[in-house]
XYZ file of C-alpha atoms in Angstrom:
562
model
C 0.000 0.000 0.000
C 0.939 3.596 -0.711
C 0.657 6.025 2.187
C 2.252 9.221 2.037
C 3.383 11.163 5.437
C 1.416 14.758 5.596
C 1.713 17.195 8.123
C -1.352 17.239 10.986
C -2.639 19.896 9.703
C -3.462 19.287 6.203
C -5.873 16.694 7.366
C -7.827 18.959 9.713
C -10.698 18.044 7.574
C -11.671 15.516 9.559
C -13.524 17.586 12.579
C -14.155 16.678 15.939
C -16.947 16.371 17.791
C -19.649 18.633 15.525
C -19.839 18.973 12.421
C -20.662 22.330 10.852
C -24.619 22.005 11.209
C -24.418 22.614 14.982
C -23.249 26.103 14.063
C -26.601 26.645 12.035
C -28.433 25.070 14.754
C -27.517 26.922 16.990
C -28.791 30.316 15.471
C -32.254 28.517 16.424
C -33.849 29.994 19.743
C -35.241 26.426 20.924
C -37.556 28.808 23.040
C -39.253 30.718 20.708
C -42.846 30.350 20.126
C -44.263 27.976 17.162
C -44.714 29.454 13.742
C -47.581 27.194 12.761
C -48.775 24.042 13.382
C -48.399 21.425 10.769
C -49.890 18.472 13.151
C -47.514 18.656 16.039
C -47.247 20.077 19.492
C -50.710 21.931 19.902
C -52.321 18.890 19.628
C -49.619 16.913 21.181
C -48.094 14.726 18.332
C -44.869 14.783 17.148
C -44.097 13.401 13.686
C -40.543 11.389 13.336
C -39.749 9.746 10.065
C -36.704 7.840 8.668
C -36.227 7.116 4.605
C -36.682 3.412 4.734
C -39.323 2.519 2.723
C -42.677 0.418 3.291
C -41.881 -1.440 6.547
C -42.883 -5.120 7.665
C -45.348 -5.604 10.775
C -42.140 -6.271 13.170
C -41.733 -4.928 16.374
C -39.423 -7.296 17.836
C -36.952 -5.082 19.525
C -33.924 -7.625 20.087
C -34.029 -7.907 16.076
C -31.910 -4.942 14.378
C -33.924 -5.613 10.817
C -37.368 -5.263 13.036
C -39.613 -2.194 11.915
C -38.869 -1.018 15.803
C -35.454 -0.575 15.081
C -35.699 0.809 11.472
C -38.039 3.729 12.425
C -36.672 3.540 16.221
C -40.305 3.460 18.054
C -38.826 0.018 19.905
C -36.793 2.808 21.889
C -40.043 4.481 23.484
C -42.029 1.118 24.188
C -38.716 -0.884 25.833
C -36.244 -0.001 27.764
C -32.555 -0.558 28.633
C -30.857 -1.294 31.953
C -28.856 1.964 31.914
C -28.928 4.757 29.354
C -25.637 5.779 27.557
C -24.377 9.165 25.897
C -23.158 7.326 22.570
C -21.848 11.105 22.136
C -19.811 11.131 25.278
C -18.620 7.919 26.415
C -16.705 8.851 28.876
C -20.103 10.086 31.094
C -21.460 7.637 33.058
C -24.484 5.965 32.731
C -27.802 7.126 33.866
C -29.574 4.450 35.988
C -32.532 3.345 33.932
C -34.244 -0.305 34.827
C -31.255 -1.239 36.489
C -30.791 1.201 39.894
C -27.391 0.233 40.344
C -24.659 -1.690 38.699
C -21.155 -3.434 40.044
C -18.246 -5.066 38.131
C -15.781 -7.353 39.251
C -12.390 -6.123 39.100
C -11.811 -8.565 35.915
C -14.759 -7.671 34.663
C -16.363 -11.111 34.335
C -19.139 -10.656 36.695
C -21.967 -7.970 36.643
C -24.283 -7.246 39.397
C -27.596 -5.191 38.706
C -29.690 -3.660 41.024
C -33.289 -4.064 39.285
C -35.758 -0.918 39.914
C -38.854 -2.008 41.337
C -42.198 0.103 40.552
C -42.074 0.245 36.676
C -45.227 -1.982 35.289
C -45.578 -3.598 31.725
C -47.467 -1.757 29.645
C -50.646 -4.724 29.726
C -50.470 -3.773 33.484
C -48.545 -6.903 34.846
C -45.741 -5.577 37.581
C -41.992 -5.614 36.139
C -39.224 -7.673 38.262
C -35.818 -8.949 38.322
C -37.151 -11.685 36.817
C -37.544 -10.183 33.572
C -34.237 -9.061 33.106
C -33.076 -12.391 33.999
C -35.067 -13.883 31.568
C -34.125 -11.251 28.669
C -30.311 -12.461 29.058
C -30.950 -16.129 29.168
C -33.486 -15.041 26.080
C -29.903 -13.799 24.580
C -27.537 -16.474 25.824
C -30.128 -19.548 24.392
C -30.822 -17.361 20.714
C -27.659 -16.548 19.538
C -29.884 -14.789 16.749
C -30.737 -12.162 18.896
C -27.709 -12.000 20.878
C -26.269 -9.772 17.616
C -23.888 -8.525 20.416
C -22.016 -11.510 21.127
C -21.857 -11.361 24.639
C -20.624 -14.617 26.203
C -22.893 -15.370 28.682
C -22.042 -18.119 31.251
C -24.193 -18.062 34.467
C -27.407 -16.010 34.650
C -29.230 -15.513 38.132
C -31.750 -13.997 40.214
C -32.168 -13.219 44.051
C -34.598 -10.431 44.642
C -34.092 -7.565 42.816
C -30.591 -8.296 42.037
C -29.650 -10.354 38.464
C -25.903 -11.587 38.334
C -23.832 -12.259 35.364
C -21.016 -14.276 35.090
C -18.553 -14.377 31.712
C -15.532 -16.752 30.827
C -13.538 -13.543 29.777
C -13.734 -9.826 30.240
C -16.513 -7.975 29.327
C -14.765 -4.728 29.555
C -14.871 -3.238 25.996
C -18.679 -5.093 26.155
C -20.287 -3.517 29.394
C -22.393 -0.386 27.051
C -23.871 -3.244 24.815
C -24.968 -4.961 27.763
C -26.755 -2.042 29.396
C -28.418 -1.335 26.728
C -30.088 -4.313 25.999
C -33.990 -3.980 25.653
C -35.761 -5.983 28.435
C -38.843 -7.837 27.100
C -41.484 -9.548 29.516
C -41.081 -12.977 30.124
C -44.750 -13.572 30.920
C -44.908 -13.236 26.996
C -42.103 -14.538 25.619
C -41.639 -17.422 27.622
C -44.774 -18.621 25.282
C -43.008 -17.816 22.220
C -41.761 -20.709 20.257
C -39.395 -18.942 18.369
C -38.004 -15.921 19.687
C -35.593 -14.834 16.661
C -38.502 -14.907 14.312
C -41.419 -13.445 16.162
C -42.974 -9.979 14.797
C -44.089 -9.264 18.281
C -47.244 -7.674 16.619
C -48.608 -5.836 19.934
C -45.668 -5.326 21.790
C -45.192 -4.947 25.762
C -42.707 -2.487 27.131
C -42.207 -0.410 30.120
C -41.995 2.369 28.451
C -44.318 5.307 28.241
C -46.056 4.235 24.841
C -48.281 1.903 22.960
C -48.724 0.486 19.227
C -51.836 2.256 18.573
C -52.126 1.177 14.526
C -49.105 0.056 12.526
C -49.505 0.163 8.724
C -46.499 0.122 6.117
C -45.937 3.433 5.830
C -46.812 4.920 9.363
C -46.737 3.328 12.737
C -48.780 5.054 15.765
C -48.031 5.138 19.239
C -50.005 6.559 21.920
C -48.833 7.487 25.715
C -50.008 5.562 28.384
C -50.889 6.550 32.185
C -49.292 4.187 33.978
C -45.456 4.741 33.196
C -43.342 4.738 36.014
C -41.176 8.339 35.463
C -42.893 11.498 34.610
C -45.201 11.478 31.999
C -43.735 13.209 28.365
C -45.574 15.752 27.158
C -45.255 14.385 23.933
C -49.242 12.318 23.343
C -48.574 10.682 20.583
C -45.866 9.331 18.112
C -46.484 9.392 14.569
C -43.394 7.541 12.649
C -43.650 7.528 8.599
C -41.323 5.669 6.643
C -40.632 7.595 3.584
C -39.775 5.796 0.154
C -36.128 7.618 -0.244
C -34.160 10.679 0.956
C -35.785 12.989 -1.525
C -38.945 12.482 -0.237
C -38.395 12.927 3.516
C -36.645 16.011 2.836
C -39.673 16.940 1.149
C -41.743 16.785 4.542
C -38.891 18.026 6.761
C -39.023 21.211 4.338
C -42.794 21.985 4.413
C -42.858 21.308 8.277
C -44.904 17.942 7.841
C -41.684 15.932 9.197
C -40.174 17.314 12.458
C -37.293 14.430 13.189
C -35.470 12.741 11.156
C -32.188 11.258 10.132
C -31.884 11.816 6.565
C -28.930 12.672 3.853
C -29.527 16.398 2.874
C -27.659 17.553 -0.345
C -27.547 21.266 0.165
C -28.890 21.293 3.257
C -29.084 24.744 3.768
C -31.418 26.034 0.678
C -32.917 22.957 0.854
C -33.899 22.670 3.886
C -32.858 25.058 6.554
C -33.912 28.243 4.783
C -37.479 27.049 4.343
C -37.692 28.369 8.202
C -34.633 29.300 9.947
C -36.028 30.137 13.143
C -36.924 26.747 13.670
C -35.467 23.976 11.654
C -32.254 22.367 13.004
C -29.280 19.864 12.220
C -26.892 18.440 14.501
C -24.708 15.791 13.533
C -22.065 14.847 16.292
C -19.595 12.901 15.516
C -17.638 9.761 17.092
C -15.223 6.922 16.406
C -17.055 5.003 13.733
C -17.162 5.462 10.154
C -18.921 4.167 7.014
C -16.812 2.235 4.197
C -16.630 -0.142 1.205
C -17.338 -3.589 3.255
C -15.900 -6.370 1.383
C -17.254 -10.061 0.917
C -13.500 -11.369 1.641
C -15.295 -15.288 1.357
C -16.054 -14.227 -2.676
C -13.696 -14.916 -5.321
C -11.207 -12.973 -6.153
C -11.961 -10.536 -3.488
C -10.558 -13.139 -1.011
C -7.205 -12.460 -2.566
C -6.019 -9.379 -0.141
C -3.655 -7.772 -3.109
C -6.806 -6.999 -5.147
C -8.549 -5.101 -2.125
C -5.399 -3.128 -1.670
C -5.415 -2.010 -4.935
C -9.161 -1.579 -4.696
C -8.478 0.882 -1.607
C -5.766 2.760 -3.666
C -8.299 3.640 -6.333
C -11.033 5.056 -3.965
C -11.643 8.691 -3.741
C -12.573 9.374 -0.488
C -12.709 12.843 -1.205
C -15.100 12.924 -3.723
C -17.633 10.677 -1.667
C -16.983 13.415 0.875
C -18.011 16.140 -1.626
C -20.366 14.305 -4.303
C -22.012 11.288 -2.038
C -21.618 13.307 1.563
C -22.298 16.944 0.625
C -19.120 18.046 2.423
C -21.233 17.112 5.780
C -19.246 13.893 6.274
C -15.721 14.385 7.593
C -13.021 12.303 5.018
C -11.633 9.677 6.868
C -7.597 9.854 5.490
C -5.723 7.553 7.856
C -5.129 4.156 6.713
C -6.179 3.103 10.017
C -9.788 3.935 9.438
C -9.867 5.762 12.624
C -11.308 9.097 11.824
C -9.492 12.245 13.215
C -8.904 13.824 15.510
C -11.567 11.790 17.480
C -8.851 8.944 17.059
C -5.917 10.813 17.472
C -4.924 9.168 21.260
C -5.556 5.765 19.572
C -3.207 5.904 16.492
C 0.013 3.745 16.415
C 3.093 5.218 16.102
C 3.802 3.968 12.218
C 0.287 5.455 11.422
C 0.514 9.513 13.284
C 0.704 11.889 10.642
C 0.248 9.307 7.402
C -2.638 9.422 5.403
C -4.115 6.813 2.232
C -3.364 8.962 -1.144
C -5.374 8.073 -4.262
C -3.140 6.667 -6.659
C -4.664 4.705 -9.673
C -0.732 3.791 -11.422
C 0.300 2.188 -8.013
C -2.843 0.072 -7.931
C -2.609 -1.030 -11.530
C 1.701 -1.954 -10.823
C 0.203 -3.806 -7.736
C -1.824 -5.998 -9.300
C 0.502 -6.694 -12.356
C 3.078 -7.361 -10.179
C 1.093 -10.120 -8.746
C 0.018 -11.893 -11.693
C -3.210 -9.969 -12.742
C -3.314 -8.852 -16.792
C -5.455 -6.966 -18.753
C -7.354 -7.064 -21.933
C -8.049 -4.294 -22.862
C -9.613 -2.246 -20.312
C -10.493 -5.131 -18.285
C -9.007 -6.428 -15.352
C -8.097 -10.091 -15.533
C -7.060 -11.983 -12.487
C -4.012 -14.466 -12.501
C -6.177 -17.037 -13.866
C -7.530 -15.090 -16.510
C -11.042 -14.488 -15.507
C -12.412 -10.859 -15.985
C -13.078 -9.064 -12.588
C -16.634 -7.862 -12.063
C -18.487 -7.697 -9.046
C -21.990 -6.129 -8.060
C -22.108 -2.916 -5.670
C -25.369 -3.022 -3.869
C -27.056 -0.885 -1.364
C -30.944 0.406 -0.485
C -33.342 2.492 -2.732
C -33.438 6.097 -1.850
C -30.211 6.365 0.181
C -28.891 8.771 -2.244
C -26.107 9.581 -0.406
C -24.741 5.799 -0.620
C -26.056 5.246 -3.914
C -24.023 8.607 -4.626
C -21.244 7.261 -3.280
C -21.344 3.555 -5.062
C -21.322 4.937 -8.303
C -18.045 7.206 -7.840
C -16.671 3.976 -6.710
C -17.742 2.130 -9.817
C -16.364 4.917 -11.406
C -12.679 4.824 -9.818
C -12.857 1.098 -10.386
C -13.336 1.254 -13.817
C -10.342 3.471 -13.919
C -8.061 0.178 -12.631
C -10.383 -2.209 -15.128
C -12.711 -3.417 -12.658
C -16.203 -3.130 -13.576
C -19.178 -2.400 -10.888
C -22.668 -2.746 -11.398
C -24.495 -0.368 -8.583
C -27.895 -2.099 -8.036
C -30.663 -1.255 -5.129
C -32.794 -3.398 -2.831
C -35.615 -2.473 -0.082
C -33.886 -1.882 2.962
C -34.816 -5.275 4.811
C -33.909 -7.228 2.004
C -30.339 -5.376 1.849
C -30.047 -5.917 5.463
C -30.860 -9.776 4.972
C -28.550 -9.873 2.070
C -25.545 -7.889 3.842
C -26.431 -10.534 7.368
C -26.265 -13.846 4.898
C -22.776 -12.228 3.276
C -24.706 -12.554 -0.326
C -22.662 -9.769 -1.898
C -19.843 -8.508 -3.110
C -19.614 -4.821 -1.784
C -21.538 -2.367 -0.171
C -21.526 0.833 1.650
C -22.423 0.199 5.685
C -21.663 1.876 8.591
C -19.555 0.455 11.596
C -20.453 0.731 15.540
C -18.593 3.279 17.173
C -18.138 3.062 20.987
C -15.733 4.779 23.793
C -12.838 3.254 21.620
C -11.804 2.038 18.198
C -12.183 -1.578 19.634
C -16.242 -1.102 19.038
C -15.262 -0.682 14.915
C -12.537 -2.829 14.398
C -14.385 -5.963 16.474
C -17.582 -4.780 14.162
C -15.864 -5.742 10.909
C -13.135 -8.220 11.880
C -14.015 -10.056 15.148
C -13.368 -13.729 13.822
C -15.922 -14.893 16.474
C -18.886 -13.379 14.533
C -18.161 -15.367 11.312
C -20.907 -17.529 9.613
C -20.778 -19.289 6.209
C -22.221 -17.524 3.335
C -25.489 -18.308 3.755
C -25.995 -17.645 7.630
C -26.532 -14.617 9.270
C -24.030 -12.669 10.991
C -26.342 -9.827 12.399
C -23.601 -8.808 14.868
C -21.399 -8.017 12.432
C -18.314 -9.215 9.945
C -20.490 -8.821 7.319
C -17.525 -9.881 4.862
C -16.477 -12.806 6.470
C -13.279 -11.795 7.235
C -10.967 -14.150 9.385
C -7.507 -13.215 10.599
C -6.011 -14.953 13.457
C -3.856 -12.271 14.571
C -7.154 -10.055 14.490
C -8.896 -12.169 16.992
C -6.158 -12.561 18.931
C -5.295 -8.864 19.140
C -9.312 -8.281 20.229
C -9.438 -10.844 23.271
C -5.875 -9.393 24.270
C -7.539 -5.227 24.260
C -10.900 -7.027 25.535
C -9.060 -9.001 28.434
C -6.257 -6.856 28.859
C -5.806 -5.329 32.751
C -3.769 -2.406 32.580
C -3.351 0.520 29.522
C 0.168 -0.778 27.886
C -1.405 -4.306 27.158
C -4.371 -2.329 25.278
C -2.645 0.257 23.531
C -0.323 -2.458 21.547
C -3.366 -4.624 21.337
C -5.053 -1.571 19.574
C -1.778 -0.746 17.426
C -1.838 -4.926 16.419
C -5.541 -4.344 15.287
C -4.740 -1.084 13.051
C -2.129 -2.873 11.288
C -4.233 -6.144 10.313
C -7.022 -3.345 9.141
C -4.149 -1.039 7.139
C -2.685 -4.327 5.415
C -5.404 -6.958 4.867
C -7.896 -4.080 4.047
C -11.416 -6.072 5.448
C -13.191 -2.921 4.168
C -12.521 0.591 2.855
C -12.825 3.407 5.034
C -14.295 6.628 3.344
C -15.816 9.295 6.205
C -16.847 9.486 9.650
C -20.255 8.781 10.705
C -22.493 11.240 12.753
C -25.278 10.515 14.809
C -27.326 13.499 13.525
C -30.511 14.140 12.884
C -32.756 17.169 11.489
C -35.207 18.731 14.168
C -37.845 21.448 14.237
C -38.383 23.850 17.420
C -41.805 24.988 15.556
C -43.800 22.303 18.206
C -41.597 21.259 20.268
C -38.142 22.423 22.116
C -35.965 20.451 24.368
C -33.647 18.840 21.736
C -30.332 17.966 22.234
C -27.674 20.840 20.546
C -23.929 21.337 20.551
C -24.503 23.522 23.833
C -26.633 20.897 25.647
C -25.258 17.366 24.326
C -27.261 15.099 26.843
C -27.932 12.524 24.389
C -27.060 11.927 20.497
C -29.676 13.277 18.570
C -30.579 10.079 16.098
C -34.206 9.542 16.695
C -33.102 5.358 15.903
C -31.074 5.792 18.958
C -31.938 4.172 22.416
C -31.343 7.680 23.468
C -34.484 8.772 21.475
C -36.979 7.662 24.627
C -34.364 10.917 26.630
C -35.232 13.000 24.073
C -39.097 12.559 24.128
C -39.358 12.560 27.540
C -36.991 16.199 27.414
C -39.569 17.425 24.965
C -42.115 20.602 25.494
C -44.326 22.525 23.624
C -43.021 25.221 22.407
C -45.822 27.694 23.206
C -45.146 26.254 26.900
């Protein structure tokens, strides 16, 4: 691989913590009064809406591909244990469920306090019980356990739940608080947990499935929730057929929070009321990239996904697919900066990937690949084509794809860009039945939560069988899973930090996927209805309404006529 050295600051592209849109935001008084109505806080609705298309009657919340978690309602009828600042991991949690929770100093044993006064929405009383249950739920499905978590012993003694683990669950403690606990007075009668749609789903949070049809799903508050009532009545979430047309509603006021790709974001959408409508988009440590089905011929063959990484240009998906919102993500590492800065290794500070289409071509000559004509042959002779896939009406992917088919052509690879609906793209990416395709990684307190996302050896599955926690390309590296369990298990800061360094080099030279730009947990918000949101000066929570976070946000909500 090519990497130049470049001085720090030529790659001060890649912000920190906001991008630019909290600076627009923040011209917004979230106090002034409403200017109109449009269906929202006078008569106590507020309208949220994500791009996804027509949605599946699925509310199971422990499934990501659920309609729960594509619109994000599952966040406002269940709840976690403790509720994280994805935004500022280094806060602690606030108690949720769980009261209080205790480690072991090797972190392989949790014990949680359970809260006792919440109810299940259906009226039946909420115990330890249940959260024991939800965990063994987890441990016995490893379909819905898409976090991995090795669970050994489970148990229950009063209102305390204790979990044991064979190793440490250090870099896994934020997954396990936020798991959504589900009432075992149901499920227990559910035959098969990693397929039920959970059709009227029971929660102890504030709201109810009212109707659900494919294009809007209505929830309704109920009395009997155990905190402070929102003000927020009712939750209307629409699923829009593609970016275009949720900006559409955001714009005329119909939509009031989202999470959707803006081109031109300002004339577009901001200056159709700037007194009111808002984006923040806070950034972290993940990122969104080129993942890689490393199982597929030839792209098991590492020297053609180097060359494949040379030929990207990140900074046109920055510009062209990202609207300049996105920071570029220029380390080889993949860690974006300067969020990642205290992570880097010492062989990766101050050296970023350069574009270079003649150094990707020698590569792959060198190492027995030809051409004919145009086309890229590999050392046996077969043309190289592959299929670059990702959902209808994410423009800013599909953008992005086809500048990638274009740089590939350049080094004679040809990509198709085709579209699916969004749950049969997430199926497809789960069962590894592609060759490419834009995704997003987790992000977490450190780069452990991305690099264990699209390497951890432990999540692999044949072609064929989901892997819904991740390693979506079936990548397998021994020295990658090693270096994970060492950072996972390690006890002190020098064991992680060369752990971390091991995992950046495995990423930099065996190239599982190609980084392109950071990825914000942003959303677009209107103060016409309702203020409360979080901003840039008040970051309680990330602003994403598919966040667990969203259920803080609602219950921070007021009118904005007060």
């Amino acid at each position: 691989m090519r990497v130049q050295s470049r001085s720090r600051r030529t790659i001060a592209l890649a912000t920190g913590v906001a991008l630019s849109f909290s600076l627009l935001a923040a011209c917004s008084d979230a106090n002034s009064n409403r200017s109109g109505n449009n269906g929202g806080g006078g008569d106590g609705v507020l309208n949220v809406g994500m791009p996804n298309g027509p949605q599946a009657n699925n509310s199971n919340p422990l499934l990501e591909t659920s309609a729960g978690a594509s619109l994000g309602y599952r966040a406002v009828v269940y709840e976690p244990l403790v509720m994280t600042n994805g935004i500022a991991p280094e806060q602690e949690g606030t108690p949720w469920l769980a009261e209080e929770w205790s480690w072991n100093e090797e972190f392989t044993e949790l014990v949680l306090t359970v809260r006792e006064g919440p109810t299940w929405s259906d009226g039946e009383a909420f115990d330890a019980e249940d959260v024991a249950f939800t965990f063994q739920l987890l441990k016995d499905h490893p379909g819905l356990n898409t976090g991995a978590i090795p669970f050994e012993e489970i148990s229950q003694d009063g209102n305390q739940v204790r979990l044991t683990f064979g190793s440490s669950q250090f870099v896994n403690q934020v997954k396990i608080y936020q798991t959504f606990i589900v009432p075992e007075h149901i499920w227990s009668q559910v035959d098969n947990p990693e397929t039920y749609e959970d059709q009227e789903p029971v929660g102890t949070g504030p709201y109810t499935l009212k109707t659900f049809t494919p294009q809007t799903v209505t929830l309704t508050r109920r009395d009997s929730y155990w905190q402070e009532l929102p003000e927020v009545e009712e939750l209307r979430y629409t699923s829009y057929n593609d970016n275009n047309a949720a900006t559409t509603a955001l714009s005329n006021g119909e939509l009031e929070w989202s999470y959707v790709f803006i081109p031109n974001y300002e004339d577009v959408y901001l200056s159709h009321d700037p007194e009111h409508f808002n984006l923040w988009f806070p950034t972290g440590l993940g990122i969104h990239g080129l993942w890689i089905n490393t199982e597929r011929e030839p792209f098991d063959d590492v020297v053609l996904r180097q060359a494949m990484n040379l030929a990207v240009d990140r900074q046109a998906i920055h510009e062209q697919g990202h609207a300049g919102a996105f920071p570029v993500v220029e380390s080889p590492t993949g860690l974006p900066l300067p969020a990642g800065d205290s992570f880097l290794a010492p062989e990766y500070q101050g050296v970023t990937v350069e574009r270079d289409v003649e150094a990707a071509r020698a590569l792959l000559e060198e190492n027995g690949y030809g051409y004919e004509g145009d086309t890229l042959l590999t050392p046996e002779g077969e043309p190289v084509t592959m299929t670059l896939v990702d959902p209808a009406g994410w423009s800013d992917y599909l953008t992005s794809l086809s500048v990638i088919s274009d740089n590939l052509a350049e080094i004679g690879i040809e990509a198709a860009v085709e579209t699916a609906t969004v749950d049969g793209w997430r199926n497809t990416v789960d069962a590894g039945g592609f060759d490419a395709t834009l995704h997003w990684t987790n992000g977490g307190a450190t780069p452990y939560d991305s690099y264990q996302h699209v390497m951890d050896g432990t999540l692999y599955k044949p072609i064929g069988e989901a892997s819904a926690g991740g390693n979506f390309g079936r990548f397998q590296s021994e020295v990658a899973d090693a270096a994970l369990q060492e950072y996972a298990n390690a006890t002190d800061d020098a064991a992680r930090t060369e752990a971390m360094n091991e995992l950046q080099r495995v990423f930099v030279e065996e190239v599982p996927m190609i980084p392109t730009v950071a990825s914000p947990i942003g959303a677009e918000f209107s103060t016409r209805n309702w203020v409360g949101w979080p901003t840039e000066e008040d970051p309680y929570a990330p602003p994403q309404p598919t966040q667990r976070n969203a259920l803080q946000i609602v219950l921070n909500l007021e009118p904005a006529d007060g």
